XYZ file of C-alpha atoms in Angstrom:
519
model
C 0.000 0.000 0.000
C 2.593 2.563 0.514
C 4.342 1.474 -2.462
C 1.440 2.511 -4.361
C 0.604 5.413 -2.805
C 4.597 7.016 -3.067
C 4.706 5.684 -6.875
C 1.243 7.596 -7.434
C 2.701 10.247 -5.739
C 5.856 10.872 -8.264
C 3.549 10.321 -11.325
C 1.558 12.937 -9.905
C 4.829 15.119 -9.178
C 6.326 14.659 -12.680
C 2.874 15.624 -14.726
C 2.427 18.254 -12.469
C 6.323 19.388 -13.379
C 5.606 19.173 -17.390
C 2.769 20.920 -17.227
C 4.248 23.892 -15.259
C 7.015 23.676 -18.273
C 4.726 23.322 -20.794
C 3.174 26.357 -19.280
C 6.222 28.585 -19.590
C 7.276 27.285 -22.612
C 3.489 28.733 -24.190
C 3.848 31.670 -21.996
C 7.382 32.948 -23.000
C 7.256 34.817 -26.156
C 10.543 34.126 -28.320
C 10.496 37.642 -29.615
C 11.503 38.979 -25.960
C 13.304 36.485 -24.650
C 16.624 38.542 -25.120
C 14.926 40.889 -23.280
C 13.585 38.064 -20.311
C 17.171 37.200 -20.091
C 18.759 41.004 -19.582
C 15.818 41.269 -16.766
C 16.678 37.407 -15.079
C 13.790 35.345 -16.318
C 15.810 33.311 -18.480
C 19.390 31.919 -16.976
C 20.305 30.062 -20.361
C 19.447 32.089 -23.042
C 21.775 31.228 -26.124
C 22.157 34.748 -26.691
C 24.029 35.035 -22.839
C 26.875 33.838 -24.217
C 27.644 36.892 -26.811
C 27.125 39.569 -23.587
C 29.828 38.052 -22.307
C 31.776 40.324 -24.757
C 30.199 43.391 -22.023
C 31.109 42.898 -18.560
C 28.451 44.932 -16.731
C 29.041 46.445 -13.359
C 27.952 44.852 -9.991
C 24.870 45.676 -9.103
C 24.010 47.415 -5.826
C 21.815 45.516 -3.477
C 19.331 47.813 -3.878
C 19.404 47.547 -8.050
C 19.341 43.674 -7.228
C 15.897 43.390 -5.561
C 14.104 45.788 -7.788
C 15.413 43.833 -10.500
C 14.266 40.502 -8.304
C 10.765 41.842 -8.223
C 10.182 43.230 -11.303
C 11.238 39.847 -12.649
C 8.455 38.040 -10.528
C 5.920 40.812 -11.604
C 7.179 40.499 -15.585
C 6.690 36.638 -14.991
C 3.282 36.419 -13.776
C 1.778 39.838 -15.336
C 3.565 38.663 -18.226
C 4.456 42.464 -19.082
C 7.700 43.476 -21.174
C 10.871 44.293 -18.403
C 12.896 47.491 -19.179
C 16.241 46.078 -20.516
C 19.119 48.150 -19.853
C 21.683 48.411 -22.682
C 24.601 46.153 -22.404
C 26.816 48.934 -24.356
C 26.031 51.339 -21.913
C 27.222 48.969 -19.084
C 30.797 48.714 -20.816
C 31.403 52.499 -21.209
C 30.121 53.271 -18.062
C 33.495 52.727 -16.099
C 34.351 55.526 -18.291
C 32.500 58.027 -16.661
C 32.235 56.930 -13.416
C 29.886 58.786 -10.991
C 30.635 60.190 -7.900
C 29.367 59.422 -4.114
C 26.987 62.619 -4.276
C 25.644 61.579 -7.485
C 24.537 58.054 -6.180
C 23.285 59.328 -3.132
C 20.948 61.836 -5.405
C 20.186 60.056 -8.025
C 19.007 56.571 -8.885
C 19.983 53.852 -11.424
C 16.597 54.118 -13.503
C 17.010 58.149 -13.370
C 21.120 57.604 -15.038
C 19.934 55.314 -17.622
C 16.781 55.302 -19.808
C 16.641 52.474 -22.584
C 14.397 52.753 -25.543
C 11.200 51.018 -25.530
C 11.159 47.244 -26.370
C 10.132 46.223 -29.947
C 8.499 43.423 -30.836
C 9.121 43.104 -34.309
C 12.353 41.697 -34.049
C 14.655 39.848 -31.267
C 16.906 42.659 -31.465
C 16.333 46.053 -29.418
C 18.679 49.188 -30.038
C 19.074 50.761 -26.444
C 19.522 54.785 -26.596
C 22.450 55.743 -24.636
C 22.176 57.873 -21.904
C 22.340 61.846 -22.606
C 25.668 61.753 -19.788
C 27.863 60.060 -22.316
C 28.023 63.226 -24.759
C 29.883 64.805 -21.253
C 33.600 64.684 -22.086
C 34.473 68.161 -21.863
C 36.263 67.155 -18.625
C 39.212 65.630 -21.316
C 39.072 69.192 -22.974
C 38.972 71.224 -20.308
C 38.342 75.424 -21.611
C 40.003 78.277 -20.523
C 38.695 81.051 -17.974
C 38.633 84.119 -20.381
C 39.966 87.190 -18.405
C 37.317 89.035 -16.415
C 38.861 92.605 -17.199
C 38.894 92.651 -20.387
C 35.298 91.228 -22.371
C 36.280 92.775 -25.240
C 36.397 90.612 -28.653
C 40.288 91.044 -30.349
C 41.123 89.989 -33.331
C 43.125 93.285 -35.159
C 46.147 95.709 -34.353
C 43.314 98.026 -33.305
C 42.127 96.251 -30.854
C 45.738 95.201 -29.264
C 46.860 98.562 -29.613
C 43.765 99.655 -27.020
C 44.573 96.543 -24.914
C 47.666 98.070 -24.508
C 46.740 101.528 -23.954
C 44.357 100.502 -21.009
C 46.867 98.045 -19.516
C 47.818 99.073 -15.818
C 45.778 102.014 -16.620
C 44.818 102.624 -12.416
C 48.922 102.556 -12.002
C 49.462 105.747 -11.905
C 52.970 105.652 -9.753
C 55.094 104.176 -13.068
C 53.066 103.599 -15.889
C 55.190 102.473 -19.490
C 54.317 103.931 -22.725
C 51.789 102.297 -24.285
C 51.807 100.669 -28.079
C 50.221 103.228 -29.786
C 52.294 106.473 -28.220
C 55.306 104.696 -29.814
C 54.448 104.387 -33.255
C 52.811 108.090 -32.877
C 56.478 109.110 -31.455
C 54.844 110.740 -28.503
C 55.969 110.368 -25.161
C 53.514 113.047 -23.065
C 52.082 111.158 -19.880
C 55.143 108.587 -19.890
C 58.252 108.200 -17.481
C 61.025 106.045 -19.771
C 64.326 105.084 -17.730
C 67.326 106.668 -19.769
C 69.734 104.603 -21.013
C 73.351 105.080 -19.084
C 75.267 103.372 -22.559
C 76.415 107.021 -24.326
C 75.442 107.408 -27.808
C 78.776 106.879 -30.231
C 79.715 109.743 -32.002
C 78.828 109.050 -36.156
C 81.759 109.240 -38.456
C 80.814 112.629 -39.935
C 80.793 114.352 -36.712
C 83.887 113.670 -36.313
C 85.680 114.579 -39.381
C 83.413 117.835 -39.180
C 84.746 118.963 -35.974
C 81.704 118.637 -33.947
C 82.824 118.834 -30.352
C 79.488 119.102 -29.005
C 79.472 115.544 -26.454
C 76.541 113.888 -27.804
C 74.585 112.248 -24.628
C 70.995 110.513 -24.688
C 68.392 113.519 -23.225
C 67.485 111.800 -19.781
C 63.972 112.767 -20.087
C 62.822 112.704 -23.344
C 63.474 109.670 -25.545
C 64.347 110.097 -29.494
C 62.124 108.529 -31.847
C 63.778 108.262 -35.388
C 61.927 107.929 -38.209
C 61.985 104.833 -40.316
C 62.354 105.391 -43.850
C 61.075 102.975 -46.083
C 63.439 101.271 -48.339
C 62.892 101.818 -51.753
C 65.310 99.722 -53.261
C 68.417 102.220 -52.790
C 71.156 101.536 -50.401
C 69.863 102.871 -46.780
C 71.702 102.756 -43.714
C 70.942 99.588 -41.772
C 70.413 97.473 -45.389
C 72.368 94.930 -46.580
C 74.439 96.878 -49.675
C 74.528 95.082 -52.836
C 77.838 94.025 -54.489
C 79.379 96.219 -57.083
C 77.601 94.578 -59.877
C 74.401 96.592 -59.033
C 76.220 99.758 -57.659
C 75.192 102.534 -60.210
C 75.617 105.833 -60.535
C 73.846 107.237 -56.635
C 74.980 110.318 -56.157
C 71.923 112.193 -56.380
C 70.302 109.093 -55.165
C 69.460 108.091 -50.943
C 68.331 110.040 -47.768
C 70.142 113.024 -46.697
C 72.220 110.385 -44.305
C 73.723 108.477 -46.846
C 74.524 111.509 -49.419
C 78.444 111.860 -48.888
C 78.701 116.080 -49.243
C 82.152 117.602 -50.540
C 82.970 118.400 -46.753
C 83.038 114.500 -45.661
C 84.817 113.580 -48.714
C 87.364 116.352 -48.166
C 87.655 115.193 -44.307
C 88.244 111.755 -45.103
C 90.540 112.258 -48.081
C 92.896 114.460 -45.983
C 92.367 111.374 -43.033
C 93.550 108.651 -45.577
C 96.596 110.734 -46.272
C 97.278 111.210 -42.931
C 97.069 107.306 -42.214
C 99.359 106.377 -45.151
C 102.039 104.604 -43.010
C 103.061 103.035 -46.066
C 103.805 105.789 -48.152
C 107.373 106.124 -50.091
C 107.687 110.001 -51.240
C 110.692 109.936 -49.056
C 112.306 107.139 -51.068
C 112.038 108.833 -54.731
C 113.601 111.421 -56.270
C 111.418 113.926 -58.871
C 113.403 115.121 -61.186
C 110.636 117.899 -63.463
C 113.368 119.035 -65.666
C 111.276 121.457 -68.169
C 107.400 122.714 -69.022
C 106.064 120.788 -71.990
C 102.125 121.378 -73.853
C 100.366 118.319 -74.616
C 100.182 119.440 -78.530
C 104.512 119.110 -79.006
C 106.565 116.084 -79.256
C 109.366 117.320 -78.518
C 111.360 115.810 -75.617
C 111.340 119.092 -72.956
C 112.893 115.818 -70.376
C 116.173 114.102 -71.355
C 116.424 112.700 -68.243
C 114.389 110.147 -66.315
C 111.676 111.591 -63.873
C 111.923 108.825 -61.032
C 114.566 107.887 -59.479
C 113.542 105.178 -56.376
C 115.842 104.145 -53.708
C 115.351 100.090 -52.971
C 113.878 100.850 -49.536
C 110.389 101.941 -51.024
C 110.680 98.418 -52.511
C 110.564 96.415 -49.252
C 107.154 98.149 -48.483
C 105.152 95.701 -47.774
C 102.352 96.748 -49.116
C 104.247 97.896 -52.378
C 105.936 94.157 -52.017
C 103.284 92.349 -52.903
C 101.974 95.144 -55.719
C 105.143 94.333 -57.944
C 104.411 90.966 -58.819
C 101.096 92.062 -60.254
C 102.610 94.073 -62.876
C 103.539 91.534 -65.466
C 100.297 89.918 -64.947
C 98.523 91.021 -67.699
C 98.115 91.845 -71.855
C 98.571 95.415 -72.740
C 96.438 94.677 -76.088
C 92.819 94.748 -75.609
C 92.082 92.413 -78.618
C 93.995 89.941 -76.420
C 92.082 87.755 -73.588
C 93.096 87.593 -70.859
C 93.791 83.822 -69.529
C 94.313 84.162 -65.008
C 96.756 81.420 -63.787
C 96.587 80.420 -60.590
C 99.750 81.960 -59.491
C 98.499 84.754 -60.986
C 95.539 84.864 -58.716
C 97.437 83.957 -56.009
C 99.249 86.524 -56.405
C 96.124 88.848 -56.293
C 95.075 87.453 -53.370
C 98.115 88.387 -51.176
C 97.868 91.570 -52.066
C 94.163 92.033 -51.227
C 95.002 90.637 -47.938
C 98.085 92.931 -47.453
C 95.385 96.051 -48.106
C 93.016 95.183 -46.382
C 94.592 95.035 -43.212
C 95.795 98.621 -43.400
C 94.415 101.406 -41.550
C 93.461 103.324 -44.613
C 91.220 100.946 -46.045
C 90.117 99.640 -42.803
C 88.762 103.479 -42.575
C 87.693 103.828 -46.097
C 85.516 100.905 -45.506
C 84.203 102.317 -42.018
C 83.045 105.569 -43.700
C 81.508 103.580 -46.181
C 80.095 101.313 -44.274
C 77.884 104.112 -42.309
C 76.903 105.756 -45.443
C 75.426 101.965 -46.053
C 77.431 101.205 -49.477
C 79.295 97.925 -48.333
C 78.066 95.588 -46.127
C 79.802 95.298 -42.654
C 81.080 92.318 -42.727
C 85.046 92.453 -43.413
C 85.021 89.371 -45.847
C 81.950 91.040 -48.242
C 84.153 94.108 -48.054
C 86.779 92.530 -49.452
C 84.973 90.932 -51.894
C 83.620 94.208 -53.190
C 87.007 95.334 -53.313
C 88.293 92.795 -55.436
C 85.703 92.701 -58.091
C 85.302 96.277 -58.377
C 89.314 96.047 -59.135
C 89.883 92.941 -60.279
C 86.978 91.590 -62.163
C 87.714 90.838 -66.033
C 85.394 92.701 -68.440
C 85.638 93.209 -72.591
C 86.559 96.132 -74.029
C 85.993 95.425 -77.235
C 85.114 92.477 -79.937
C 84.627 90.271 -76.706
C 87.513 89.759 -75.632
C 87.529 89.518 -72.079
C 90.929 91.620 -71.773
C 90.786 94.214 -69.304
C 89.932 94.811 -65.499
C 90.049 98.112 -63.765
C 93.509 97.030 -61.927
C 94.956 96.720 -65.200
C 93.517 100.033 -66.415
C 94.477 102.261 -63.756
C 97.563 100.774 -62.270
C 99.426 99.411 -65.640
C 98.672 100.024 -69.412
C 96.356 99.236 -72.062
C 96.708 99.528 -76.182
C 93.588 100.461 -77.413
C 93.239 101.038 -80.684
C 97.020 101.719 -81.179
C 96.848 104.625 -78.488
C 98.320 103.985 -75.441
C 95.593 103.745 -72.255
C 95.654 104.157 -68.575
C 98.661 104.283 -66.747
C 98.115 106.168 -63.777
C 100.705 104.755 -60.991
C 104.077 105.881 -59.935
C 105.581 102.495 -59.321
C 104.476 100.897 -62.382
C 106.224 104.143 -64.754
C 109.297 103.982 -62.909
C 109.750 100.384 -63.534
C 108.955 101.120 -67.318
C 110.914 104.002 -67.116
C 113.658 101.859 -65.891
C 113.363 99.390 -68.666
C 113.661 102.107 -71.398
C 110.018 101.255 -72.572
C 108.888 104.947 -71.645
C 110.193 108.229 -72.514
C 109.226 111.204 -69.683
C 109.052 114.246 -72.412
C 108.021 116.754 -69.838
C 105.493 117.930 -67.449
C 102.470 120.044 -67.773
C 101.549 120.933 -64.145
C 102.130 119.295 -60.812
C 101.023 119.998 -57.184
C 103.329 119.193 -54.287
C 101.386 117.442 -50.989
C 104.413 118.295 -48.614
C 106.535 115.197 -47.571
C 103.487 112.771 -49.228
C 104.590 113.053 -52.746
C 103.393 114.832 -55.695
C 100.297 115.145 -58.207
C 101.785 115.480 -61.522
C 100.314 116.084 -65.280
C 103.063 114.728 -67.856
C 103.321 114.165 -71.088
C 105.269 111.035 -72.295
C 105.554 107.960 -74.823
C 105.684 104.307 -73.908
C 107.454 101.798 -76.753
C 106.778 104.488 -79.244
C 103.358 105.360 -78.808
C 102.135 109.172 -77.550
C 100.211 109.768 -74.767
C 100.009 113.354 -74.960
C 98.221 113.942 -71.254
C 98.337 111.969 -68.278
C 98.063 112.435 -64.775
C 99.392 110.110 -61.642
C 100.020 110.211 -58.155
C 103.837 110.139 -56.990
C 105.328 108.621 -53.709
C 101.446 107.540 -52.061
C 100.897 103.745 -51.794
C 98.828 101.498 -53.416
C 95.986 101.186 -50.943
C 95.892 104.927 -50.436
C 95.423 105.381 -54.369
C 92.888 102.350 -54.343
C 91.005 103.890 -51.368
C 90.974 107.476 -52.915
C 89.619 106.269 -56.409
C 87.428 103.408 -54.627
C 85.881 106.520 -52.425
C 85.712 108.616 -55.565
C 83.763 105.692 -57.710
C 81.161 105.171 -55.313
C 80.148 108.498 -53.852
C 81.196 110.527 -57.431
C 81.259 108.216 -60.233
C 81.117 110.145 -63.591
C 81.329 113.712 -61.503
C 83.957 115.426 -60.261
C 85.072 114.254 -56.839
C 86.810 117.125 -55.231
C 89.499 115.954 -52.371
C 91.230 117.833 -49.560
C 95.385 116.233 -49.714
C 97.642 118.122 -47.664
C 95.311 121.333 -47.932
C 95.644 121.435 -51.251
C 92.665 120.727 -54.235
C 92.991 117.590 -55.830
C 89.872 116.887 -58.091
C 89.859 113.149 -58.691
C 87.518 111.713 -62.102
C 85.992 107.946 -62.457
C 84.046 106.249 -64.992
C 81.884 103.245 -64.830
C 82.510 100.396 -67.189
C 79.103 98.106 -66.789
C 79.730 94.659 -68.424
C 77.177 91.415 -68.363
C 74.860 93.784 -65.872
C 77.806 94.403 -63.805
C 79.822 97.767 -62.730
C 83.684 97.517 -62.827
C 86.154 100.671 -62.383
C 86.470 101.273 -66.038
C 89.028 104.359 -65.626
C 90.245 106.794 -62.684
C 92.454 109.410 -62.165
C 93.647 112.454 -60.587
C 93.121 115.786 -62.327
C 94.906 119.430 -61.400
């Protein structure tokens, strides 16, 4: 009997089991049973697995028996649970939320899914309106409370400016715009203690007035535009764009016929290197330019060796058999040749007469400061090969000036001391007399002759005597770029010396095509 009764028993059990199952299994709706499993009613949904991908945050307790019995009341009401979206439960450790915010607010106010679907197992959760917030990352600046105004122009940083410090009324600096204006009314300005350095042509004016800053009142100069001339402060150009300027600049870098008289009587002065005390002049008689007859039997130089061993003069001899006196010829540098040219650039520009040519220069803003660009400019102004004729590239200014040219069967150039007396030595010129001649005390002599070399007249010529080469260079360099094609009017030893230059412009550069002293 009690076998019976416990084996009716389980039957009873087990049909009463699959019914309940049957039950659920007609009661669960397959469309929301992802959504049965986010709210617990389901613990092995298939689709469980792929969440796994979303690690959701722990619960609170709280969270965990609403969820309990909303599950019950989904289960038995059979209504559709709220699912939460299992993105929004990765990202959230992203933003986590702080101990005031869970005390205020609650899980169902932080996150508010979509409404369920039932057209398709899938349910697209809308994210809560809190994950847009990531200005935290970016964070943006306080803009400054004294000043609202919108900037965006000079104007408008030129009045920032102005009222800056504006209630500091024990030191207040001059503002923006007072500076361009030039004005400095309302401001206090520290002087400066450094004196101001006395300019070049204050100096060789005979200014003695000292030259100190004005403690009170700063100096504004003016800027001057550049319009393509050469202004202090520039960069000047090389000689092959130096053209005729001198009616050309501001009033600063005009030379006038006082500074070039100043500086001309300076360079004589620092001619260390001068040999008028080593030759001998001998004028003999008074010729004219328009006779051939020899007014000179004797030589004019006579030159002791020790004007030889100047050094400067030392390395100007080897130069002299350098070149072709026909201009049809070219002209074919070696390399000792250049070498050659090269020492003596070296042993003229360390002297102190073209050191102060090239100052004077310098602040009248025709070379560039730089000692190596100077010397460049030297050289090519000087040195630089050019064609006078048929193209052949046959003649430089050196060559011109300091030697001798056949042009056209007429003897050209010659303009140096050193060079004639060698010739003269030779027996390849004839002195026939002298026209004129200017003594410049113990520096030497300024003589117009008249003479033949190998034959050929030269009925008018004019030369230096005694000075050294860098002092002739400087005097016709200074002459060439202040007065090129104008009479340059010098101050040597008090007396007038009026020196003449001429441009020779080849491939669009300038080259000393001829210079010369006239009396």
């Amino acid at each position: 009997m009690d076998s019976r009764v416990r084996a009716l028993f389980l039957s009873t059990l087990i049909l009463l089991q699959i019914g309940i199952c049957i039950n659920k299994v007609q009661r669960y709706n397959t469309n929301i049973d992802f959504l049965l499993h986010e709210a617990g009613g389901v613990t092995s949904a298939p689709k469980r697995d792929y969440s796994a991908e979303f690690p959701s945050l722990k619960p609170s307790s709280t969270t965990q028996q609403q969820s309990r019995t909303t599950q019950g009341l989904n289960i038995v009401t059979g209504t559709t649970p709220k699912p939460q979206s299992p993105k929004r439960d990765y990202v959230a450790p992203q933003q986590p939320t702080t101990k005031h915010d869970q005390k205020t607010t609650s899980p169902q106010q932080n996150i508010t899914p979509s409404p369920a679907t039932h057209s398709g197992p899938t349910v697209k959760p809308t994210l809560s309106p809190k994950r847009d917030y990531v200005a935290p990352q970016f964070p943006t600046l306080k803009p400054p409370q004294q000043n609202n105004r919108q900037t965006g122009n000079v104007k408008d940083l030129i009045n920032f400016y102005d009222n800056f410090n504006n209630n500091n009324n024990n030191a207040r600096k001059p503002s923006y715009s007072s500076i361009l204006q030039g004005s400095s009314v309302g401001t206090t300005v520290k002087p400066s203690i450094t004196p101001k350095v006395p300019s070049f042509s204050s100096v060789v004016g005979g200014s003695t007035k000292a030259s100190s800053p004005t403690p009170t009142t700063p100096v504004h100069k003016p800027t001057v535009p550049n319009s393509g001339k050469n202004t202090p402060g520039t960069v000047p150009v090389l000689p092959s764009t130096i053209i005729n300027n001198k009616n050309q600049g501001s009033a600063s870098t005009i030379a006038t016929d006082a500074e070039l008289q100043a500086i001309s009587e300076e360079l004589l002065k620092k001619d260390t290197n001068n040999a008028a005390r080593h030759v001998t002049i001998n004028f003999q008689e008074k010729t004219s330019s328009s006779t051939k007859e020899d007014k000179a039997p004797q030589p004019l130089l006579t030159v002791a060796s020790e004007a030889w061993n100047i050094p400067t003069i030392q390395k100007f001899l080897p130069l002299l058999d350098n070149y072709e006196r026909d201009t049809l010829v070219n002209e074919y540098v070696t390399s000792q040749e250049r070498t050659e040219e090269n020492a003596f650039m070296d042993a003229i520009m360390s002297t102190t007469v073209i050191r102060h040519l090239m100052n004077f220069l310098k602040e009248k803003g025709k070379v560039p400061p730089d000692p190596a660009k100077q010397r460049d400019f030297l050289k090519q102004l000087w040195f630089g090969l050019y064609s006078r004729g048929k193209g052949k590239i046959s003649s430089s200014g050196f060559e011109h000036v300091f030697v001798s040219e056949l042009k056209n069967g007429e003897v050209s150039g010659l303009h140096n001391w050193i060079y004639f007396s060698k010739e003269e030595a030779a027996n390849r010129v004839n002195y026939l007399g002298y026209l004129k001649y200017v003594q410049l005390n113990d520096k030497g002599v300024v003589i117009k002759l008249h003479f033949n070399q190998q034959g050929v007249d030269k009925p008018v010529d004019s030369m230096f005597i005694g000075t050294s080469p860098e002092l002739e260079i400087a005097l016709y360099t200074l002459c060439f770029v202040t007065r090129e094609g104008d009479d340059c009017r010098l101050k040597l030893a008090n007396q007038d010396v009026n020196i003449l230059t001429h441009n020779f412009r080849y491939r669009s550069k300038n080259y000393i095509g001829s210079a010369f002293p006239q009396i």
